[in-house]
């Protein structure tokens, strides 16, 4: 058994010698495996990301995310009720903003009647505090260039002017009833600025879950289809999202966001970055979440469809891996399906 590490103490193991110690002994029967299981996955560990679109009565399937749809606001409350019934404690919302409401400066993010705000209100009206609503803060669903912030003439994403807009976006979402503000933009200094603004506006209990260690990843493709930014995005996001080669830097990102007032931190993508989850958890001992992103979801779906593995087993094993690595919870498009399998 690995003991909890304490400063200045060496980890000790109590593993003996074969044959007195046979590690297969406790694996021999189902009851024993259940008794010795170190990690459990429950529906309460899951956050379910949902995409919202204009119109009414619309369920719009997303081609590159098989099994996932965009829902119009009138249908989104039913998804929330489904989540409550399944024991899922929190939803994450992403809007597919209509094309004529996207602009260079992403000002639709500040509209109190934008898709996101209408969806928040619909869910809160239907479910109240039975479920948490987590909202993404970044400008990419609202900009005509698909970047997460304001850009200069050369296309460089400007930090401080973007933070000013993100403050307004966060206040807009909080006013609509968001429970957790989740900045995914990777601008420097935004957590502290948003925290101050929330406190001042009387939203002391609105949480911040920071996308603290978010990497410039190739796994976001289907998500960009889902929010309609893929065709718009020129270039990449490498001047603000992290280099996949870096791990020390993730700890610095997390440390800064915690110091600025983040209630929890996120690592994203998920499975390829479990080493980061583990380092963050062991270093800071704070609530850590991971985002099993769209490309990861698609890999599982396509692998299962190709007969390369059993879908349900793949889903549950990957989600359990997040818990084992140290996550308090996981954002996953498989949330409802997984909750049903566990349930
Ligand atoms: C945008 C955002 C992205 C995701 C969540 N918020 C994409 C990006 O940074 O380009 C990705 C989620 C996924 O792939 O499932 N700020």
mmCIF file of C-alpha atoms and ligand atoms in Angstrom:
data_model
loop_
_atom_site.group_PDB
_atom_site.id
_atom_site.type_symbol
_atom_site.label_atom_id
_atom_site.label_comp_id
_atom_site.label_asym_id
_atom_site.label_seq_id
_atom_site.Cartn_x
_atom_site.Cartn_y
_atom_site.Cartn_z
ATOM 1 C CA UNK A 1 0.000 0.000 0.000
ATOM 2 C CA UNK A 2 1.237 3.443 -0.851
ATOM 3 C CA UNK A 3 1.021 5.664 2.187
ATOM 4 C CA UNK A 4 0.189 9.305 1.942
ATOM 5 C CA UNK A 5 3.390 11.247 1.376
ATOM 6 C CA UNK A 6 4.362 13.654 4.109
ATOM 7 C CA UNK A 7 7.064 16.268 3.923
ATOM 8 C CA UNK A 8 10.394 14.744 4.876
ATOM 9 C CA UNK A 9 9.009 11.218 5.248
ATOM 10 C CA UNK A 10 9.906 8.429 2.875
ATOM 11 C CA UNK A 11 7.081 6.432 1.366
ATOM 12 C CA UNK A 12 7.040 2.913 2.814
ATOM 13 C CA UNK A 13 5.545 -0.193 1.262
ATOM 14 C CA UNK A 14 4.276 -3.151 3.249
ATOM 15 C CA UNK A 15 4.470 -5.665 0.396
ATOM 16 C CA UNK A 16 5.990 -9.001 1.413
ATOM 17 C CA UNK A 17 7.627 -11.877 -0.417
ATOM 18 C CA UNK A 18 6.133 -14.587 -2.612
ATOM 19 C CA UNK A 19 4.528 -17.004 -1.743
ATOM 20 C CA UNK A 20 3.447 -15.566 1.611
ATOM 21 C CA UNK A 21 2.228 -12.639 -0.434
ATOM 22 C CA UNK A 22 0.206 -13.569 -3.498
ATOM 23 C CA UNK A 23 -1.386 -10.475 -4.993
ATOM 24 C CA UNK A 24 -3.798 -12.647 -6.999
ATOM 25 C CA UNK A 25 -5.378 -13.903 -3.738
ATOM 26 C CA UNK A 26 -7.635 -10.851 -3.363
ATOM 27 C CA UNK A 27 -8.531 -10.892 -7.067
ATOM 28 C CA UNK A 28 -9.873 -14.450 -7.088
ATOM 29 C CA UNK A 29 -13.566 -13.678 -6.533
ATOM 30 C CA UNK A 30 -15.963 -10.884 -7.412
ATOM 31 C CA UNK A 31 -16.835 -10.162 -3.758
ATOM 32 C CA UNK A 32 -13.179 -9.752 -2.924
ATOM 33 C CA UNK A 33 -12.464 -7.539 -5.904
ATOM 34 C CA UNK A 34 -15.381 -5.368 -4.810
ATOM 35 C CA UNK A 35 -14.029 -5.189 -1.278
ATOM 36 C CA UNK A 36 -10.505 -4.266 -2.346
ATOM 37 C CA UNK A 37 -11.464 -1.755 -5.033
ATOM 38 C CA UNK A 38 -9.624 1.515 -4.367
ATOM 39 C CA UNK A 39 -11.598 3.806 -6.676
ATOM 40 C CA UNK A 40 -15.285 4.078 -7.484
ATOM 41 C CA UNK A 41 -17.054 5.965 -10.230
ATOM 42 C CA UNK A 42 -20.510 7.342 -9.472
ATOM 43 C CA UNK A 43 -22.884 9.567 -11.472
ATOM 44 C CA UNK A 44 -21.966 12.346 -9.016
ATOM 45 C CA UNK A 45 -18.470 12.379 -10.561
ATOM 46 C CA UNK A 46 -19.783 13.482 -13.945
ATOM 47 C CA UNK A 47 -20.319 16.850 -15.600
ATOM 48 C CA UNK A 48 -22.335 16.658 -18.821
ATOM 49 C CA UNK A 49 -21.428 19.142 -21.596
ATOM 50 C CA UNK A 50 -24.401 20.205 -23.743
ATOM 51 C CA UNK A 51 -24.545 22.272 -26.926
ATOM 52 C CA UNK A 52 -27.305 24.816 -27.439
ATOM 53 C CA UNK A 53 -28.635 26.090 -30.758
ATOM 54 C CA UNK A 54 -31.283 28.539 -32.020
ATOM 55 C CA UNK A 55 -34.812 27.567 -32.957
ATOM 56 C CA UNK A 56 -37.469 25.538 -31.225
ATOM 57 C CA UNK A 57 -37.984 21.815 -31.154
ATOM 58 C CA UNK A 58 -34.520 21.374 -32.664
ATOM 59 C CA UNK A 59 -32.276 18.387 -32.085
ATOM 60 C CA UNK A 60 -29.359 18.829 -34.450
ATOM 61 C CA UNK A 61 -26.926 15.874 -34.493
ATOM 62 C CA UNK A 62 -23.219 16.750 -34.723
ATOM 63 C CA UNK A 63 -21.570 14.715 -37.490
ATOM 64 C CA UNK A 64 -18.122 14.460 -35.938
ATOM 65 C CA UNK A 65 -19.532 13.669 -32.470
ATOM 66 C CA UNK A 66 -21.705 10.607 -33.105
ATOM 67 C CA UNK A 67 -24.534 10.435 -30.557
ATOM 68 C CA UNK A 68 -24.203 14.093 -29.487
ATOM 69 C CA UNK A 69 -26.628 16.816 -30.603
ATOM 70 C CA UNK A 70 -27.160 20.521 -30.335
ATOM 71 C CA UNK A 71 -30.462 21.278 -28.572
ATOM 72 C CA UNK A 72 -32.690 24.314 -28.850
ATOM 73 C CA UNK A 73 -33.409 26.178 -25.612
ATOM 74 C CA UNK A 74 -36.926 24.721 -25.270
ATOM 75 C CA UNK A 75 -35.501 21.177 -25.282
ATOM 76 C CA UNK A 76 -32.531 21.851 -23.022
ATOM 77 C CA UNK A 77 -34.569 21.738 -19.793
ATOM 78 C CA UNK A 78 -35.554 18.166 -20.600
ATOM 79 C CA UNK A 79 -31.851 17.248 -20.794
ATOM 80 C CA UNK A 80 -31.342 18.882 -17.409
ATOM 81 C CA UNK A 81 -34.217 16.890 -15.902
ATOM 82 C CA UNK A 82 -32.743 13.742 -17.406
ATOM 83 C CA UNK A 83 -29.413 14.571 -15.747
ATOM 84 C CA UNK A 84 -31.086 15.160 -12.374
ATOM 85 C CA UNK A 85 -32.875 11.795 -12.650
ATOM 86 C CA UNK A 86 -29.546 10.117 -13.411
ATOM 87 C CA UNK A 87 -27.773 11.713 -10.444
ATOM 88 C CA UNK A 88 -25.501 13.914 -12.566
ATOM 89 C CA UNK A 89 -24.798 17.038 -10.467
ATOM 90 C CA UNK A 90 -23.709 19.534 -13.088
ATOM 91 C CA UNK A 91 -24.103 20.514 -16.754
ATOM 92 C CA UNK A 92 -21.634 22.468 -18.899
ATOM 93 C CA UNK A 93 -23.139 24.678 -21.613
ATOM 94 C CA UNK A 94 -21.751 25.731 -24.994
ATOM 95 C CA UNK A 95 -23.644 27.802 -27.565
ATOM 96 C CA UNK A 96 -23.624 27.493 -31.340
ATOM 97 C CA UNK A 97 -24.146 31.197 -31.999
ATOM 98 C CA UNK A 98 -25.879 32.014 -35.262
ATOM 99 C CA UNK A 99 -23.508 33.352 -37.918
ATOM 100 C CA UNK A 100 -24.919 36.880 -38.085
ATOM 101 C CA UNK A 101 -24.319 37.350 -34.356
ATOM 102 C CA UNK A 102 -20.601 36.602 -34.562
ATOM 103 C CA UNK A 103 -18.322 39.613 -34.802
ATOM 104 C CA UNK A 104 -14.653 40.582 -34.556
ATOM 105 C CA UNK A 105 -15.105 41.594 -30.923
ATOM 106 C CA UNK A 106 -17.470 38.798 -29.894
ATOM 107 C CA UNK A 107 -19.885 41.305 -28.365
ATOM 108 C CA UNK A 108 -22.750 38.773 -28.440
ATOM 109 C CA UNK A 109 -21.068 37.259 -25.352
ATOM 110 C CA UNK A 110 -22.317 40.329 -23.453
ATOM 111 C CA UNK A 111 -25.922 40.111 -24.633
ATOM 112 C CA UNK A 112 -28.174 39.208 -21.661
ATOM 113 C CA UNK A 113 -30.481 37.404 -24.093
ATOM 114 C CA UNK A 114 -27.852 35.396 -25.929
ATOM 115 C CA UNK A 115 -28.306 31.647 -26.389
ATOM 116 C CA UNK A 116 -26.204 30.822 -23.356
ATOM 117 C CA UNK A 117 -28.203 33.060 -21.005
ATOM 118 C CA UNK A 118 -31.532 31.790 -22.320
ATOM 119 C CA UNK A 119 -30.369 28.197 -21.799
ATOM 120 C CA UNK A 120 -29.170 28.950 -18.254
ATOM 121 C CA UNK A 121 -32.534 30.494 -17.375
ATOM 122 C CA UNK A 122 -34.465 27.597 -18.929
ATOM 123 C CA UNK A 123 -32.494 25.066 -16.878
ATOM 124 C CA UNK A 124 -32.708 27.058 -13.659
ATOM 125 C CA UNK A 125 -36.461 27.589 -14.128
ATOM 126 C CA UNK A 126 -36.944 23.849 -14.610
ATOM 127 C CA UNK A 127 -34.538 22.445 -12.036
ATOM 128 C CA UNK A 128 -33.422 25.203 -9.647
ATOM 129 C CA UNK A 129 -30.646 24.006 -7.382
ATOM 130 C CA UNK A 130 -31.209 20.356 -8.240
ATOM 131 C CA UNK A 131 -28.435 20.773 -10.775
ATOM 132 C CA UNK A 132 -25.440 23.066 -11.223
ATOM 133 C CA UNK A 133 -24.894 24.996 -14.427
ATOM 134 C CA UNK A 134 -21.302 25.544 -15.481
ATOM 135 C CA UNK A 135 -20.720 28.064 -18.237
ATOM 136 C CA UNK A 136 -17.742 28.416 -20.538
ATOM 137 C CA UNK A 137 -16.042 31.798 -20.581
ATOM 138 C CA UNK A 138 -14.111 32.480 -23.801
ATOM 139 C CA UNK A 139 -15.057 34.339 -26.948
ATOM 140 C CA UNK A 140 -14.658 31.631 -29.608
ATOM 141 C CA UNK A 141 -18.388 30.845 -29.988
ATOM 142 C CA UNK A 142 -19.007 34.560 -30.594
ATOM 143 C CA UNK A 143 -16.084 35.761 -32.741
ATOM 144 C CA UNK A 144 -16.043 35.855 -36.526
ATOM 145 C CA UNK A 145 -12.404 34.667 -36.458
ATOM 146 C CA UNK A 146 -12.916 31.752 -34.046
ATOM 147 C CA UNK A 147 -10.230 32.862 -31.580
ATOM 148 C CA UNK A 148 -10.990 32.920 -27.840
ATOM 149 C CA UNK A 149 -10.149 36.619 -27.495
ATOM 150 C CA UNK A 150 -9.750 39.956 -29.243
ATOM 151 C CA UNK A 151 -7.141 40.000 -31.991
ATOM 152 C CA UNK A 152 -4.835 42.723 -33.287
ATOM 153 C CA UNK A 153 -4.171 43.440 -36.971
ATOM 154 C CA UNK A 154 -1.716 40.558 -37.163
ATOM 155 C CA UNK A 155 -4.190 38.114 -35.637
ATOM 156 C CA UNK A 156 -2.411 37.998 -32.274
ATOM 157 C CA UNK A 157 -4.814 37.422 -29.363
ATOM 158 C CA UNK A 158 -4.544 40.378 -26.996
ATOM 159 C CA UNK A 159 -4.471 39.532 -23.309
ATOM 160 C CA UNK A 160 -5.574 42.505 -21.216
ATOM 161 C CA UNK A 161 -8.309 43.859 -23.523
ATOM 162 C CA UNK A 162 -9.704 40.304 -23.761
ATOM 163 C CA UNK A 163 -9.817 39.991 -19.969
ATOM 164 C CA UNK A 164 -12.012 43.104 -19.853
ATOM 165 C CA UNK A 165 -14.556 41.426 -22.144
ATOM 166 C CA UNK A 166 -14.359 38.136 -20.239
ATOM 167 C CA UNK A 167 -15.292 39.983 -17.042
ATOM 168 C CA UNK A 168 -18.441 41.255 -18.763
ATOM 169 C CA UNK A 169 -19.184 37.803 -20.164
ATOM 170 C CA UNK A 170 -18.842 36.236 -16.699
ATOM 171 C CA UNK A 171 -21.112 38.818 -15.074
ATOM 172 C CA UNK A 172 -23.643 38.288 -17.848
ATOM 173 C CA UNK A 173 -23.685 34.529 -17.228
ATOM 174 C CA UNK A 174 -23.809 34.935 -13.444
ATOM 175 C CA UNK A 175 -26.740 37.336 -13.727
ATOM 176 C CA UNK A 176 -28.586 34.727 -15.810
ATOM 177 C CA UNK A 177 -28.082 32.190 -13.032
ATOM 178 C CA UNK A 178 -24.825 30.346 -13.793
ATOM 179 C CA UNK A 179 -23.471 28.491 -10.760
ATOM 180 C CA UNK A 180 -19.922 27.888 -11.977
ATOM 181 C CA UNK A 181 -17.966 30.217 -14.236
ATOM 182 C CA UNK A 182 -15.422 28.224 -16.210
ATOM 183 C CA UNK A 183 -12.914 30.367 -18.101
ATOM 184 C CA UNK A 184 -11.417 28.284 -20.919
ATOM 185 C CA UNK A 185 -9.641 31.155 -22.665
ATOM 186 C CA UNK A 186 -6.156 30.877 -21.081
ATOM 187 C CA UNK A 187 -5.623 34.646 -20.797
ATOM 188 C CA UNK A 188 -3.264 35.636 -17.975
ATOM 189 C CA UNK A 189 -4.856 37.247 -14.934
ATOM 190 C CA UNK A 190 -8.465 36.542 -15.817
ATOM 191 C CA UNK A 191 -9.321 34.471 -12.735
ATOM 192 C CA UNK A 192 -8.496 37.275 -10.302
ATOM 193 C CA UNK A 193 -10.238 39.872 -12.431
ATOM 194 C CA UNK A 194 -13.397 37.762 -12.767
ATOM 195 C CA UNK A 195 -13.371 36.863 -9.050
ATOM 196 C CA UNK A 196 -13.176 40.540 -8.045
ATOM 197 C CA UNK A 197 -16.000 41.449 -10.403
ATOM 198 C CA UNK A 198 -18.232 38.614 -9.139
ATOM 199 C CA UNK A 199 -17.660 39.643 -5.518
ATOM 200 C CA UNK A 200 -18.451 43.258 -6.311
ATOM 201 C CA UNK A 201 -21.615 42.321 -8.173
ATOM 202 C CA UNK A 202 -22.912 40.285 -5.225
ATOM 203 C CA UNK A 203 -22.128 36.851 -6.685
ATOM 204 C CA UNK A 204 -19.988 35.701 -3.776
ATOM 205 C CA UNK A 205 -21.209 32.101 -4.073
ATOM 206 C CA UNK A 206 -20.720 31.768 -7.799
ATOM 207 C CA UNK A 207 -17.808 29.386 -8.203
ATOM 208 C CA UNK A 208 -14.918 29.565 -10.618
ATOM 209 C CA UNK A 209 -13.608 26.377 -12.190
ATOM 210 C CA UNK A 210 -10.539 27.437 -14.063
ATOM 211 C CA UNK A 211 -9.427 25.675 -17.201
ATOM 212 C CA UNK A 212 -5.988 26.138 -15.653
ATOM 213 C CA UNK A 213 -3.906 23.682 -17.638
ATOM 214 C CA UNK A 214 -5.453 23.754 -21.070
ATOM 215 C CA UNK A 215 -3.277 22.556 -23.919
ATOM 216 C CA UNK A 216 -3.196 23.581 -27.578
ATOM 217 C CA UNK A 217 -4.491 20.165 -28.557
ATOM 218 C CA UNK A 218 -5.438 18.330 -31.734
ATOM 219 C CA UNK A 219 -8.309 16.694 -29.812
ATOM 220 C CA UNK A 220 -10.717 19.672 -30.001
ATOM 221 C CA UNK A 221 -11.778 19.254 -33.646
ATOM 222 C CA UNK A 222 -15.333 17.913 -33.164
ATOM 223 C CA UNK A 223 -16.054 20.559 -30.493
ATOM 224 C CA UNK A 224 -15.204 23.299 -32.973
ATOM 225 C CA UNK A 225 -17.733 21.740 -35.365
ATOM 226 C CA UNK A 226 -20.278 21.670 -32.549
ATOM 227 C CA UNK A 227 -19.975 25.389 -31.762
ATOM 228 C CA UNK A 228 -19.439 26.292 -35.415
ATOM 229 C CA UNK A 229 -15.973 27.817 -35.086
ATOM 230 C CA UNK A 230 -13.944 25.261 -37.035
ATOM 231 C CA UNK A 231 -14.461 26.807 -40.458
ATOM 232 C CA UNK A 232 -13.798 30.292 -39.081
ATOM 233 C CA UNK A 233 -10.579 29.646 -37.197
ATOM 234 C CA UNK A 234 -7.454 30.682 -39.035
ATOM 235 C CA UNK A 235 -4.214 29.344 -37.636
ATOM 236 C CA UNK A 236 -4.080 27.856 -34.163
ATOM 237 C CA UNK A 237 -4.296 28.785 -30.470
ATOM 238 C CA UNK A 238 -0.665 28.184 -29.550
ATOM 239 C CA UNK A 239 0.023 31.729 -28.340
ATOM 240 C CA UNK A 240 -2.332 31.216 -25.410
ATOM 241 C CA UNK A 241 -3.065 27.516 -24.897
ATOM 242 C CA UNK A 242 -0.223 25.441 -23.473
ATOM 243 C CA UNK A 243 2.454 23.487 -25.303
ATOM 244 C CA UNK A 244 1.684 19.751 -24.928
ATOM 245 C CA UNK A 245 5.369 19.244 -24.129
ATOM 246 C CA UNK A 246 5.105 21.136 -20.834
ATOM 247 C CA UNK A 247 4.332 19.916 -17.338
ATOM 248 C CA UNK A 248 6.187 22.280 -14.962
ATOM 249 C CA UNK A 249 4.352 25.133 -16.632
ATOM 250 C CA UNK A 250 0.995 23.481 -15.831
ATOM 251 C CA UNK A 251 1.845 23.698 -12.138
ATOM 252 C CA UNK A 252 2.584 27.411 -12.500
ATOM 253 C CA UNK A 253 -0.726 27.965 -14.308
ATOM 254 C CA UNK A 254 -2.597 26.122 -11.560
ATOM 255 C CA UNK A 255 -0.743 27.913 -8.776
ATOM 256 C CA UNK A 256 -1.591 31.314 -10.222
ATOM 257 C CA UNK A 257 -5.261 30.487 -10.771
ATOM 258 C CA UNK A 258 -5.606 29.160 -7.208
ATOM 259 C CA UNK A 259 -3.938 32.275 -5.827
ATOM 260 C CA UNK A 260 -6.377 34.397 -7.848
ATOM 261 C CA UNK A 261 -9.406 32.628 -6.360
ATOM 262 C CA UNK A 262 -10.256 29.565 -8.450
ATOM 263 C CA UNK A 263 -12.395 27.110 -6.432
ATOM 264 C CA UNK A 264 -11.294 24.208 -8.587
ATOM 265 C CA UNK A 265 -8.973 23.670 -11.506
ATOM 266 C CA UNK A 266 -9.264 21.699 -14.699
ATOM 267 C CA UNK A 267 -6.829 19.806 -16.867
ATOM 268 C CA UNK A 268 -7.729 19.518 -20.532
ATOM 269 C CA UNK A 269 -7.641 17.308 -22.621
ATOM 270 C CA UNK A 270 -8.093 14.343 -20.300
ATOM 271 C CA UNK A 271 -6.639 10.910 -20.934
ATOM 272 C CA UNK A 272 -3.397 12.001 -22.646
ATOM 273 C CA UNK A 273 -2.782 14.353 -19.700
ATOM 274 C CA UNK A 274 -3.434 12.154 -16.658
ATOM 275 C CA UNK A 275 0.167 12.757 -15.596
ATOM 276 C CA UNK A 276 -0.721 16.432 -15.255
ATOM 277 C CA UNK A 277 -3.840 15.609 -13.221
ATOM 278 C CA UNK A 278 -1.700 13.548 -10.867
ATOM 279 C CA UNK A 279 1.012 16.192 -10.489
ATOM 280 C CA UNK A 280 -1.537 18.922 -9.833
ATOM 281 C CA UNK A 281 -3.398 16.805 -7.277
ATOM 282 C CA UNK A 282 -0.251 15.786 -5.416
ATOM 283 C CA UNK A 283 1.260 19.245 -5.489
ATOM 284 C CA UNK A 284 -1.735 21.355 -4.439
ATOM 285 C CA UNK A 285 -4.263 18.919 -2.868
ATOM 286 C CA UNK A 286 -7.189 20.882 -4.320
ATOM 287 C CA UNK A 287 -10.239 19.729 -6.312
ATOM 288 C CA UNK A 288 -9.052 18.825 -9.815
ATOM 289 C CA UNK A 289 -11.336 18.120 -12.759
ATOM 290 C CA UNK A 290 -10.482 16.845 -16.214
ATOM 291 C CA UNK A 291 -12.217 17.332 -19.533
ATOM 292 C CA UNK A 292 -12.465 14.205 -21.639
ATOM 293 C CA UNK A 293 -12.702 16.283 -24.794
ATOM 294 C CA UNK A 294 -14.551 15.822 -28.062
ATOM 295 C CA UNK A 295 -11.702 14.080 -29.903
ATOM 296 C CA UNK A 296 -11.338 11.589 -27.072
ATOM 297 C CA UNK A 297 -15.081 10.897 -27.147
ATOM 298 C CA UNK A 298 -14.949 10.428 -30.930
ATOM 299 C CA UNK A 299 -12.024 8.013 -30.658
ATOM 300 C CA UNK A 300 -14.010 5.762 -28.329
ATOM 301 C CA UNK A 301 -17.117 5.907 -30.514
ATOM 302 C CA UNK A 302 -15.197 5.149 -33.697
ATOM 303 C CA UNK A 303 -13.168 2.386 -32.064
ATOM 304 C CA UNK A 304 -16.355 0.755 -30.819
ATOM 305 C CA UNK A 305 -18.083 1.168 -34.187
ATOM 306 C CA UNK A 306 -15.092 -0.452 -35.887
ATOM 307 C CA UNK A 307 -15.315 -3.428 -33.553
ATOM 308 C CA UNK A 308 -12.032 -2.561 -31.849
ATOM 309 C CA UNK A 309 -13.489 -2.639 -28.347
ATOM 310 C CA UNK A 310 -16.629 -2.793 -26.259
ATOM 311 C CA UNK A 311 -18.137 0.667 -26.019
ATOM 312 C CA UNK A 312 -19.551 0.435 -22.509
ATOM 313 C CA UNK A 313 -16.377 -1.076 -21.097
ATOM 314 C CA UNK A 314 -14.214 1.555 -22.814
ATOM 315 C CA UNK A 315 -16.385 4.348 -21.440
ATOM 316 C CA UNK A 316 -16.350 3.110 -17.855
ATOM 317 C CA UNK A 317 -12.653 2.229 -17.857
ATOM 318 C CA UNK A 318 -11.576 5.628 -19.148
ATOM 319 C CA UNK A 319 -13.792 7.475 -16.671
ATOM 320 C CA UNK A 320 -12.534 5.371 -13.785
ATOM 321 C CA UNK A 321 -8.975 6.213 -14.853
ATOM 322 C CA UNK A 322 -9.692 9.895 -14.206
ATOM 323 C CA UNK A 323 -10.828 9.113 -10.670
ATOM 324 C CA UNK A 324 -7.782 6.912 -10.062
ATOM 325 C CA UNK A 325 -5.493 9.699 -11.281
ATOM 326 C CA UNK A 326 -6.959 12.038 -8.672
ATOM 327 C CA UNK A 327 -9.901 13.796 -10.316
ATOM 328 C CA UNK A 328 -12.882 14.971 -8.284
ATOM 329 C CA UNK A 329 -14.942 14.725 -11.449
ATOM 330 C CA UNK A 330 -14.875 14.534 -15.236
ATOM 331 C CA UNK A 331 -16.512 16.531 -18.001
ATOM 332 C CA UNK A 332 -17.573 13.938 -20.532
ATOM 333 C CA UNK A 333 -19.986 13.669 -23.454
ATOM 334 C CA UNK A 334 -20.571 10.119 -22.218
ATOM 335 C CA UNK A 335 -21.987 11.407 -18.910
ATOM 336 C CA UNK A 336 -25.613 10.343 -19.389
ATOM 337 C CA UNK A 337 -24.671 7.002 -20.895
ATOM 338 C CA UNK A 338 -22.123 6.316 -18.164
ATOM 339 C CA UNK A 339 -24.576 7.285 -15.425
ATOM 340 C CA UNK A 340 -27.080 4.826 -16.868
ATOM 341 C CA UNK A 341 -24.444 2.082 -16.973
ATOM 342 C CA UNK A 342 -23.421 2.718 -13.369
ATOM 343 C CA UNK A 343 -27.003 3.216 -12.193
HETATM 344 C C1 LIG B 1 -13.123 27.014 -26.272
HETATM 345 C C2 LIG B 1 -13.237 25.623 -25.802
HETATM 346 C C3 LIG B 1 -12.761 24.506 -26.490
HETATM 347 C C4 LIG B 1 -13.180 23.395 -25.788
HETATM 348 C C5 LIG B 1 -13.871 23.832 -24.646
HETATM 349 N N1 LIG B 1 -13.891 25.215 -24.670
HETATM 350 C C6 LIG B 1 -12.054 24.411 -27.791
HETATM 351 C C7 LIG B 1 -10.872 25.207 -28.061
HETATM 352 O O1 LIG B 1 -10.167 25.674 -27.157
HETATM 353 O O2 LIG B 1 -10.607 25.397 -29.243
HETATM 354 C C8 LIG B 1 -12.915 21.985 -26.233
HETATM 355 C C9 LIG B 1 -13.805 20.926 -25.708
HETATM 356 C C10 LIG B 1 -13.807 19.669 -26.496
HETATM 357 O O3 LIG B 1 -13.023 19.464 -27.446
HETATM 358 O O4 LIG B 1 -14.644 18.828 -26.168
HETATM 359 N N2 LIG B 1 -12.670 27.979 -25.454
#
